[in-house]
mmCIF file with all atom_site columns, C-alpha atoms in Angstrom:
data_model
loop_
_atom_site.group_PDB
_atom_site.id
_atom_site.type_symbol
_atom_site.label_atom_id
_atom_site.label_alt_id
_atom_site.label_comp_id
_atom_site.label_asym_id
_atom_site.label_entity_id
_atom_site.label_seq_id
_atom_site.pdbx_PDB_ins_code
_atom_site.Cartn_x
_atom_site.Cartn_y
_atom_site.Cartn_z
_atom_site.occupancy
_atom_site.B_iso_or_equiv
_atom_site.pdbx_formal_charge
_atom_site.auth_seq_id
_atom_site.auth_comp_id
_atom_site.auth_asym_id
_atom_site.auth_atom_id
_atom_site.pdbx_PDB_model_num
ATOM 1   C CA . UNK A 1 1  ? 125.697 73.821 146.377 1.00 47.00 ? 1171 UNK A CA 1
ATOM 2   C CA . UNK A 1 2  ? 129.118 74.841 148.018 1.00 46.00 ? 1172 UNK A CA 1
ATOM 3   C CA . UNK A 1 3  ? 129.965 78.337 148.955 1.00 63.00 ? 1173 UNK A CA 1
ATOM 4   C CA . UNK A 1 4  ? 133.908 78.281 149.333 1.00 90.00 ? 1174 UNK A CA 1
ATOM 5   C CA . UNK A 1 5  ? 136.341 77.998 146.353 1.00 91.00 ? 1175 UNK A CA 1
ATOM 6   C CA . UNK A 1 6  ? 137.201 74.030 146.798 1.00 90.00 ? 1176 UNK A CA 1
ATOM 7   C CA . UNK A 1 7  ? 133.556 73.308 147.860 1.00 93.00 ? 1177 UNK A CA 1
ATOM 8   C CA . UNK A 1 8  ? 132.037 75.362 144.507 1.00 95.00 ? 1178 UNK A CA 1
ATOM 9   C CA . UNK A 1 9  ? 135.554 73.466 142.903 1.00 94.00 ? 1179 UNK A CA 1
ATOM 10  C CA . UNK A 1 10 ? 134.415 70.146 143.577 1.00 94.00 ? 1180 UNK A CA 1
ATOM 11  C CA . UNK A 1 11 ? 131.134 70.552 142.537 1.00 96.00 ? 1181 UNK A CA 1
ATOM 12  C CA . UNK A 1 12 ? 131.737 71.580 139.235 1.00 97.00 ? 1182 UNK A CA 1
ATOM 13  C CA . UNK A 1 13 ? 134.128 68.723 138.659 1.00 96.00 ? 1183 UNK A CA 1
ATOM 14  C CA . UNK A 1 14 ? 130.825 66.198 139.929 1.00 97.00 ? 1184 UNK A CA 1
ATOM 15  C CA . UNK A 1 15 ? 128.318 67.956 137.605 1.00 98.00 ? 1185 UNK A CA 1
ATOM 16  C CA . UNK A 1 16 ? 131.281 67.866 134.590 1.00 98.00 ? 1186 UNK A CA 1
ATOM 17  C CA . UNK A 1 17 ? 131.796 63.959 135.577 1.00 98.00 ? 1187 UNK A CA 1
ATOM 18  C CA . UNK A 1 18 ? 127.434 63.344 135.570 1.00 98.00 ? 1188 UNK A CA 1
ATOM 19  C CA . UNK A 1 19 ? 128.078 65.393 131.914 1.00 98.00 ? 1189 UNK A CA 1
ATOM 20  C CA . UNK A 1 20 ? 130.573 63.132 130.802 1.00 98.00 ? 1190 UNK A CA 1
ATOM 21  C CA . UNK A 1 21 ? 128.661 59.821 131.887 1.00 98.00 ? 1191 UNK A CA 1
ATOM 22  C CA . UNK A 1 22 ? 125.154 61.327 129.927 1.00 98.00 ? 1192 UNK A CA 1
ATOM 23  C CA . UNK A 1 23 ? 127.634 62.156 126.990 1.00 98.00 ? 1193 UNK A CA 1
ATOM 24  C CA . UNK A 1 24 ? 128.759 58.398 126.578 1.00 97.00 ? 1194 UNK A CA 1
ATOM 25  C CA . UNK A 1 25 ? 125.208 57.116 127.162 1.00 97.00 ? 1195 UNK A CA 1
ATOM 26  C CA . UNK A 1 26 ? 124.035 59.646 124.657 1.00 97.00 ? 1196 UNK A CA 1
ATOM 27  C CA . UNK A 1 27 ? 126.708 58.526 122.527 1.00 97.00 ? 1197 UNK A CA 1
ATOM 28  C CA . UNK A 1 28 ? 124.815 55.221 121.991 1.00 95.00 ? 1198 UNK A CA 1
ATOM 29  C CA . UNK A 1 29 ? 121.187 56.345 122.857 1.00 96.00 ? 1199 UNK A CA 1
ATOM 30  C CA . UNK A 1 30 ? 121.320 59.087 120.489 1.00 96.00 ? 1200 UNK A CA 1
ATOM 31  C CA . UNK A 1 31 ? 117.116 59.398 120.595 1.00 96.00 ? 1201 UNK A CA 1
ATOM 32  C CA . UNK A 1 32 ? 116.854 58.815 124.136 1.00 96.00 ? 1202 UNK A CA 1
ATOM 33  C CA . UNK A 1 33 ? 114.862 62.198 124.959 1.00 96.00 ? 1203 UNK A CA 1
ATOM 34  C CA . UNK A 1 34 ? 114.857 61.309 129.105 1.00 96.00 ? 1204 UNK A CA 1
ATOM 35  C CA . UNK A 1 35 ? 119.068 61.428 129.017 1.00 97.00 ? 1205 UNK A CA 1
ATOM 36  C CA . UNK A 1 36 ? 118.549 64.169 126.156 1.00 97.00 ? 1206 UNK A CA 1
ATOM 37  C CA . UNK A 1 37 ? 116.616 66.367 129.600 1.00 97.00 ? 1207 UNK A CA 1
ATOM 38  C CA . UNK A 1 38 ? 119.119 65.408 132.202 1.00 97.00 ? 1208 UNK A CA 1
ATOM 39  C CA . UNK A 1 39 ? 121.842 66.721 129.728 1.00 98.00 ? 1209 UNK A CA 1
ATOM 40  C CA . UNK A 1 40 ? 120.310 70.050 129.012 1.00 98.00 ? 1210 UNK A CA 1
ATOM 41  C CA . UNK A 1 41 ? 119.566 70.057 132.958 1.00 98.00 ? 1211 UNK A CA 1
ATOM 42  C CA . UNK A 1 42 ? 123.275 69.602 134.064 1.00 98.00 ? 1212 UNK A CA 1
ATOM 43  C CA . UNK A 1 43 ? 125.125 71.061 131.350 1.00 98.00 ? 1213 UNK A CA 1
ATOM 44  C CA . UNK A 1 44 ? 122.997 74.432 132.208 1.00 98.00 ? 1214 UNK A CA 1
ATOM 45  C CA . UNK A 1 45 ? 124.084 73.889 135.773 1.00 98.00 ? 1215 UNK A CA 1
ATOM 46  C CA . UNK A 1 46 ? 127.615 73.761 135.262 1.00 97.00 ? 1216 UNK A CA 1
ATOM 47  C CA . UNK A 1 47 ? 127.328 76.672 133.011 1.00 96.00 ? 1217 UNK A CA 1
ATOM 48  C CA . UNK A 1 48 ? 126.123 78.712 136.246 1.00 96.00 ? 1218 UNK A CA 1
ATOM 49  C CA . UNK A 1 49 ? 128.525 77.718 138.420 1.00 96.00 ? 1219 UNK A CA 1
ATOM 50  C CA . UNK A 1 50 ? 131.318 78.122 136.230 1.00 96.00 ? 1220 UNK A CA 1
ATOM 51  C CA . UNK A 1 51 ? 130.471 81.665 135.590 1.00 95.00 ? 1221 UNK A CA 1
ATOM 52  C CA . UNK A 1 52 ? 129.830 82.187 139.493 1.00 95.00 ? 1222 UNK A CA 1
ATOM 53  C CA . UNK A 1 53 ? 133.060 80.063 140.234 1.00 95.00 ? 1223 UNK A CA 1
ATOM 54  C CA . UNK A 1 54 ? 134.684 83.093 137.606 1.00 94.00 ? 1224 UNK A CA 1
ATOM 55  C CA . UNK A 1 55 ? 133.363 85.981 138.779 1.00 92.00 ? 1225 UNK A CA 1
ATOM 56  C CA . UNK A 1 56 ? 133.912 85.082 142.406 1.00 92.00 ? 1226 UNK A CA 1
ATOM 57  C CA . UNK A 1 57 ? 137.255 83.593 141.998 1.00 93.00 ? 1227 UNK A CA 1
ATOM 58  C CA . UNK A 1 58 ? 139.119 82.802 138.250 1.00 93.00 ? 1228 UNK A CA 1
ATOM 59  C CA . UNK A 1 59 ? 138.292 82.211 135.017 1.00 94.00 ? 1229 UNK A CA 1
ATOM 60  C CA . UNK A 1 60 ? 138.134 78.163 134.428 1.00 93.00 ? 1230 UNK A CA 1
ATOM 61  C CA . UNK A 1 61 ? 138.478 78.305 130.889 1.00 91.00 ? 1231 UNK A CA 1
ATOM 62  C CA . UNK A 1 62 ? 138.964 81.075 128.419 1.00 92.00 ? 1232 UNK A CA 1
ATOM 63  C CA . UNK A 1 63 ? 135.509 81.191 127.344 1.00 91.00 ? 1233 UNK A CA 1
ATOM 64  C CA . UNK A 1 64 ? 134.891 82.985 130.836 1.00 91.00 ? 1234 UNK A CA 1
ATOM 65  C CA . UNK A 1 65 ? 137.385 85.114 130.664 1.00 91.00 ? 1235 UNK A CA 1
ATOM 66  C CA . UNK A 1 66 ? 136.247 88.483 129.720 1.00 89.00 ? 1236 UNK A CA 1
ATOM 67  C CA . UNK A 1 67 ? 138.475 91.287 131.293 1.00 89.00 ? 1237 UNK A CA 1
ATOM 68  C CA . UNK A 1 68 ? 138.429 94.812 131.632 1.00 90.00 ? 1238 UNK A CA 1
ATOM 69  C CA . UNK A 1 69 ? 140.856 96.110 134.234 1.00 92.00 ? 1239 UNK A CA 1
ATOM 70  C CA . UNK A 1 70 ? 143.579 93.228 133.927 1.00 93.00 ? 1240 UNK A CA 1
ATOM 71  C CA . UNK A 1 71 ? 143.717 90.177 131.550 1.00 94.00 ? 1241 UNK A CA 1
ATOM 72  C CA . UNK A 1 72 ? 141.613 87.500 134.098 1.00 93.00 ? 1242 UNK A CA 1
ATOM 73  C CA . UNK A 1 73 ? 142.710 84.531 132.236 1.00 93.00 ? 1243 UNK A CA 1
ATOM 74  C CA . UNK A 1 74 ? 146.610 85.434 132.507 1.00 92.00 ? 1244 UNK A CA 1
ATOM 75  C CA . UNK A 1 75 ? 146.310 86.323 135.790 1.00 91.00 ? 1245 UNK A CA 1
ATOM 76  C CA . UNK A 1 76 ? 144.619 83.263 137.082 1.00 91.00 ? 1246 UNK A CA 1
ATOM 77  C CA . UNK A 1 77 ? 146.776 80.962 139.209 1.00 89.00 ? 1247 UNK A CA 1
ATOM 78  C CA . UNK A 1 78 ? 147.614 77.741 137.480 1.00 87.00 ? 1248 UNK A CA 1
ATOM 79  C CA . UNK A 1 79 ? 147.182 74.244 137.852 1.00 81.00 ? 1249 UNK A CA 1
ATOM 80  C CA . UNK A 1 80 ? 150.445 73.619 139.585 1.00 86.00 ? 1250 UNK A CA 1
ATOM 81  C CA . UNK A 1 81 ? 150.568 76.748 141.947 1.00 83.00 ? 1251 UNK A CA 1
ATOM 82  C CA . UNK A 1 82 ? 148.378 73.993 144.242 1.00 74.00 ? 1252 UNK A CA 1
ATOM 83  C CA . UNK A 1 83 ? 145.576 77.134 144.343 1.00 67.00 ? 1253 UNK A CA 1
ATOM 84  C CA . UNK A 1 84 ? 142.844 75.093 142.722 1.00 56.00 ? 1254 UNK A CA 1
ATOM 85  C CA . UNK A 1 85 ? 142.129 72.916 145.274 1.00 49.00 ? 1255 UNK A CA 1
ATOM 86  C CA . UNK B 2 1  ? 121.187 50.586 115.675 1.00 49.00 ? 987  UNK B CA 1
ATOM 87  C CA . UNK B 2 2  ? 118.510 48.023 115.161 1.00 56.00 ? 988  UNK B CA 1
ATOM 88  C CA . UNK B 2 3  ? 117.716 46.565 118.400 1.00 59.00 ? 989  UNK B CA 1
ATOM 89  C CA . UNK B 2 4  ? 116.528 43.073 118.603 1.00 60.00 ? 990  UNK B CA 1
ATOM 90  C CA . UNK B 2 5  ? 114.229 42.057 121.414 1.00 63.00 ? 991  UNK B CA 1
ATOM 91  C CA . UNK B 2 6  ? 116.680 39.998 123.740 1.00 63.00 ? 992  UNK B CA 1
ATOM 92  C CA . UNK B 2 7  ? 113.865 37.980 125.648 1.00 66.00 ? 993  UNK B CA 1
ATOM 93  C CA . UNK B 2 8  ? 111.943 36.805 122.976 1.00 72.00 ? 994  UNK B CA 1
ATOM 94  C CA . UNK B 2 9  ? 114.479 36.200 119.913 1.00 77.00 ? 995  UNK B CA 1
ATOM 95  C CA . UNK B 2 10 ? 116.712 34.482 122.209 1.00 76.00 ? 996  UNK B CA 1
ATOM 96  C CA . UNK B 2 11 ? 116.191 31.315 119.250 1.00 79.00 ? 997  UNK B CA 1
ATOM 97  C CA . UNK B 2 12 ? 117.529 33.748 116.382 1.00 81.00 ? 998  UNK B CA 1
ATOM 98  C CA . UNK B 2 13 ? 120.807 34.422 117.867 1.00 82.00 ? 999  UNK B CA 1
ATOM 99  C CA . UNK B 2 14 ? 123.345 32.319 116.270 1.00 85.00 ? 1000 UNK B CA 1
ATOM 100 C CA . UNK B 2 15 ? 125.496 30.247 119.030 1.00 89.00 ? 1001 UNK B CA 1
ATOM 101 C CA . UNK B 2 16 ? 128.969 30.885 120.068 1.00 92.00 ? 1002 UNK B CA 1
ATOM 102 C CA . UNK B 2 17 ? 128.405 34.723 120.179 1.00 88.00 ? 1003 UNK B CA 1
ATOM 103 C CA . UNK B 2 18 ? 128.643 37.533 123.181 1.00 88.00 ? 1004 UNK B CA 1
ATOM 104 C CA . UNK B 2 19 ? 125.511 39.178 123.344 1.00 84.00 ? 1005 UNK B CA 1
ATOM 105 C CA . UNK B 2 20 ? 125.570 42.541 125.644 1.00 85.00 ? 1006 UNK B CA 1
ATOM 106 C CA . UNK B 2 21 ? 121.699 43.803 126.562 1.00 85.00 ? 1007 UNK B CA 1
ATOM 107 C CA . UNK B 2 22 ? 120.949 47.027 125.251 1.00 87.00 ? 1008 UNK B CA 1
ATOM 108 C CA . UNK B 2 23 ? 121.396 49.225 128.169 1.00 92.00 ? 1009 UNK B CA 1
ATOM 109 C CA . UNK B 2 24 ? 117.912 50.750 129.219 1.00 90.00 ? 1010 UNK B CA 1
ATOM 110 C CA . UNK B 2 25 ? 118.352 54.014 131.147 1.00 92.00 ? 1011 UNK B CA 1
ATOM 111 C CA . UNK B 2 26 ? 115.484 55.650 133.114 1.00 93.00 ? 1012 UNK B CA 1
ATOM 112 C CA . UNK B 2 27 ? 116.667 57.052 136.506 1.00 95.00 ? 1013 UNK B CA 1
ATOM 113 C CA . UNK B 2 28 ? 120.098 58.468 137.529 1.00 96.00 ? 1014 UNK B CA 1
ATOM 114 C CA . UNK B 2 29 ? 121.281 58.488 141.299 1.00 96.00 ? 1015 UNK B CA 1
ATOM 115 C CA . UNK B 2 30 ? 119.985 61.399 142.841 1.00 95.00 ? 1016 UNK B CA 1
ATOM 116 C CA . UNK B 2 31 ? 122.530 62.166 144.913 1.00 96.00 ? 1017 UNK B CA 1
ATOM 117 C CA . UNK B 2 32 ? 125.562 63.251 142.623 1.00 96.00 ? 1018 UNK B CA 1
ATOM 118 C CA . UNK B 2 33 ? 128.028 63.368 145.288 1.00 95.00 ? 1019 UNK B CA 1
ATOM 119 C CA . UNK B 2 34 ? 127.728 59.459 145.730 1.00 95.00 ? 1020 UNK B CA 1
ATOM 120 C CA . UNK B 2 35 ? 127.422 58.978 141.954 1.00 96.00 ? 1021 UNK B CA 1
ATOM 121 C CA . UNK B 2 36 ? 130.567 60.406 141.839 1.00 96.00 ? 1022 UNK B CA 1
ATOM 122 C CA . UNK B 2 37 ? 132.448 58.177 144.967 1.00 94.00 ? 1023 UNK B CA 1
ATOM 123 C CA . UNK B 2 38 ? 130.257 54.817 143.125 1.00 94.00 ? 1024 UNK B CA 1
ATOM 124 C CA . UNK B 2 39 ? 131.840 55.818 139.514 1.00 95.00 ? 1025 UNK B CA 1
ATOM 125 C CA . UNK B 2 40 ? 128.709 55.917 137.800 1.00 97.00 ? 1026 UNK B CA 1
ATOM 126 C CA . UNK B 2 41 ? 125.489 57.758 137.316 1.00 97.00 ? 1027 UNK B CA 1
ATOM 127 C CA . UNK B 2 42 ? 123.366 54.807 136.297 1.00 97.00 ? 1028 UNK B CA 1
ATOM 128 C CA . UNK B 2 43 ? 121.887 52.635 138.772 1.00 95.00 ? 1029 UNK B CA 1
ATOM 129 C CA . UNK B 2 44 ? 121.705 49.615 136.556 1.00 93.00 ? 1030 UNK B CA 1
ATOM 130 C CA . UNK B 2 45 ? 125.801 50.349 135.976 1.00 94.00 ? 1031 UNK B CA 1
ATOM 131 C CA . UNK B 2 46 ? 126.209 50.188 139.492 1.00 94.00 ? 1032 UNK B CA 1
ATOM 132 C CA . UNK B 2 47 ? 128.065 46.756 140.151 1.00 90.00 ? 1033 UNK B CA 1
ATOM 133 C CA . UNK B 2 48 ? 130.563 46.568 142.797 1.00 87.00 ? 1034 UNK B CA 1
ATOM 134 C CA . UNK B 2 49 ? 132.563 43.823 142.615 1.00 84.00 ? 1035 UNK B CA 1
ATOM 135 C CA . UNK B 2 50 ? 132.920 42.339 146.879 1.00 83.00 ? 1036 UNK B CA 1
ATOM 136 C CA . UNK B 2 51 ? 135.584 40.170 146.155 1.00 83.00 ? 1037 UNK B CA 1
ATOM 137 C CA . UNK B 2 52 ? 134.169 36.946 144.935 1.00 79.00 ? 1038 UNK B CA 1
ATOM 138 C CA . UNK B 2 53 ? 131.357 38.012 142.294 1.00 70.00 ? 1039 UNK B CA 1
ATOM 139 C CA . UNK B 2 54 ? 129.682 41.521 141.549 1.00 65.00 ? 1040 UNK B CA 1
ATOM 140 C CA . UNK B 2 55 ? 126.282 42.238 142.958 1.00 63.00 ? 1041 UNK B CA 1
#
């Protein structure tokens, strides 16, 4: 997987879009255990490299935004500033 | 969701309707980076249309 921040950027935003497309097959298959696997796979995935993507760089959501020294999620840039890629 | 057997109850279905084949997933694409670019995940989605008629 990608190292810099747009590489490790754009890779969360394909594992998010596989997510999405399992989520509206889902939708309809709701007892299709093979999708059920490839959700759980992914959506553990994107967990990881959201909290690496945080740590490394800025908190993505506010769910990963635990802060000691400064408050991370106020800090980050935002959308508009152009910094995420 | 009952799901009637579209080869072999063809003679059931009443006329003048749309029928849409219950989608059957088994594989994704492997490579997510050209799911992604093709706009879908599931092979059997994957129908680009070249102008004339999809594939």
């Amino acid at each position: 997987m990608g190292n810099n921040k747009e590489q490790l950027l754009r890779d969360i935003g394909i594992v998010d879009f596989v997510l999405t497309e399992l989520t509206l097959y889902l939708d309809t298959h709701p007892f299709d255990r093979n999708a059920m696997e490839y959700f759980n796979h992914y959506n553990r995935i994107k967990h990881q490299m959201e909290k690496e993507f945080s740590m490394k760089y800025f908190p993505l959501n506010t769910s990963m935004a635990e802060s000691n020294k400064e408050w991370r999620w106020g800090m980050a840039p935002l959308p508009w500033e152009g910094v995420c890629g | 969701m009952q799901d009637y057997l579209y080869d072999n109850n063809i003679d059931k279905f009443p006329v003048a309707m749309a029928y849409v084949p219950w989608q059957r997933f088994d594989k994704m694409f492997d490579d997510l980076e050209k799911a992604y670019c093709t706009g879908t995940i599931f092979p059997e989605l994957d129908k680009p249309f070249t102008g004339r008629r999809c594939v």
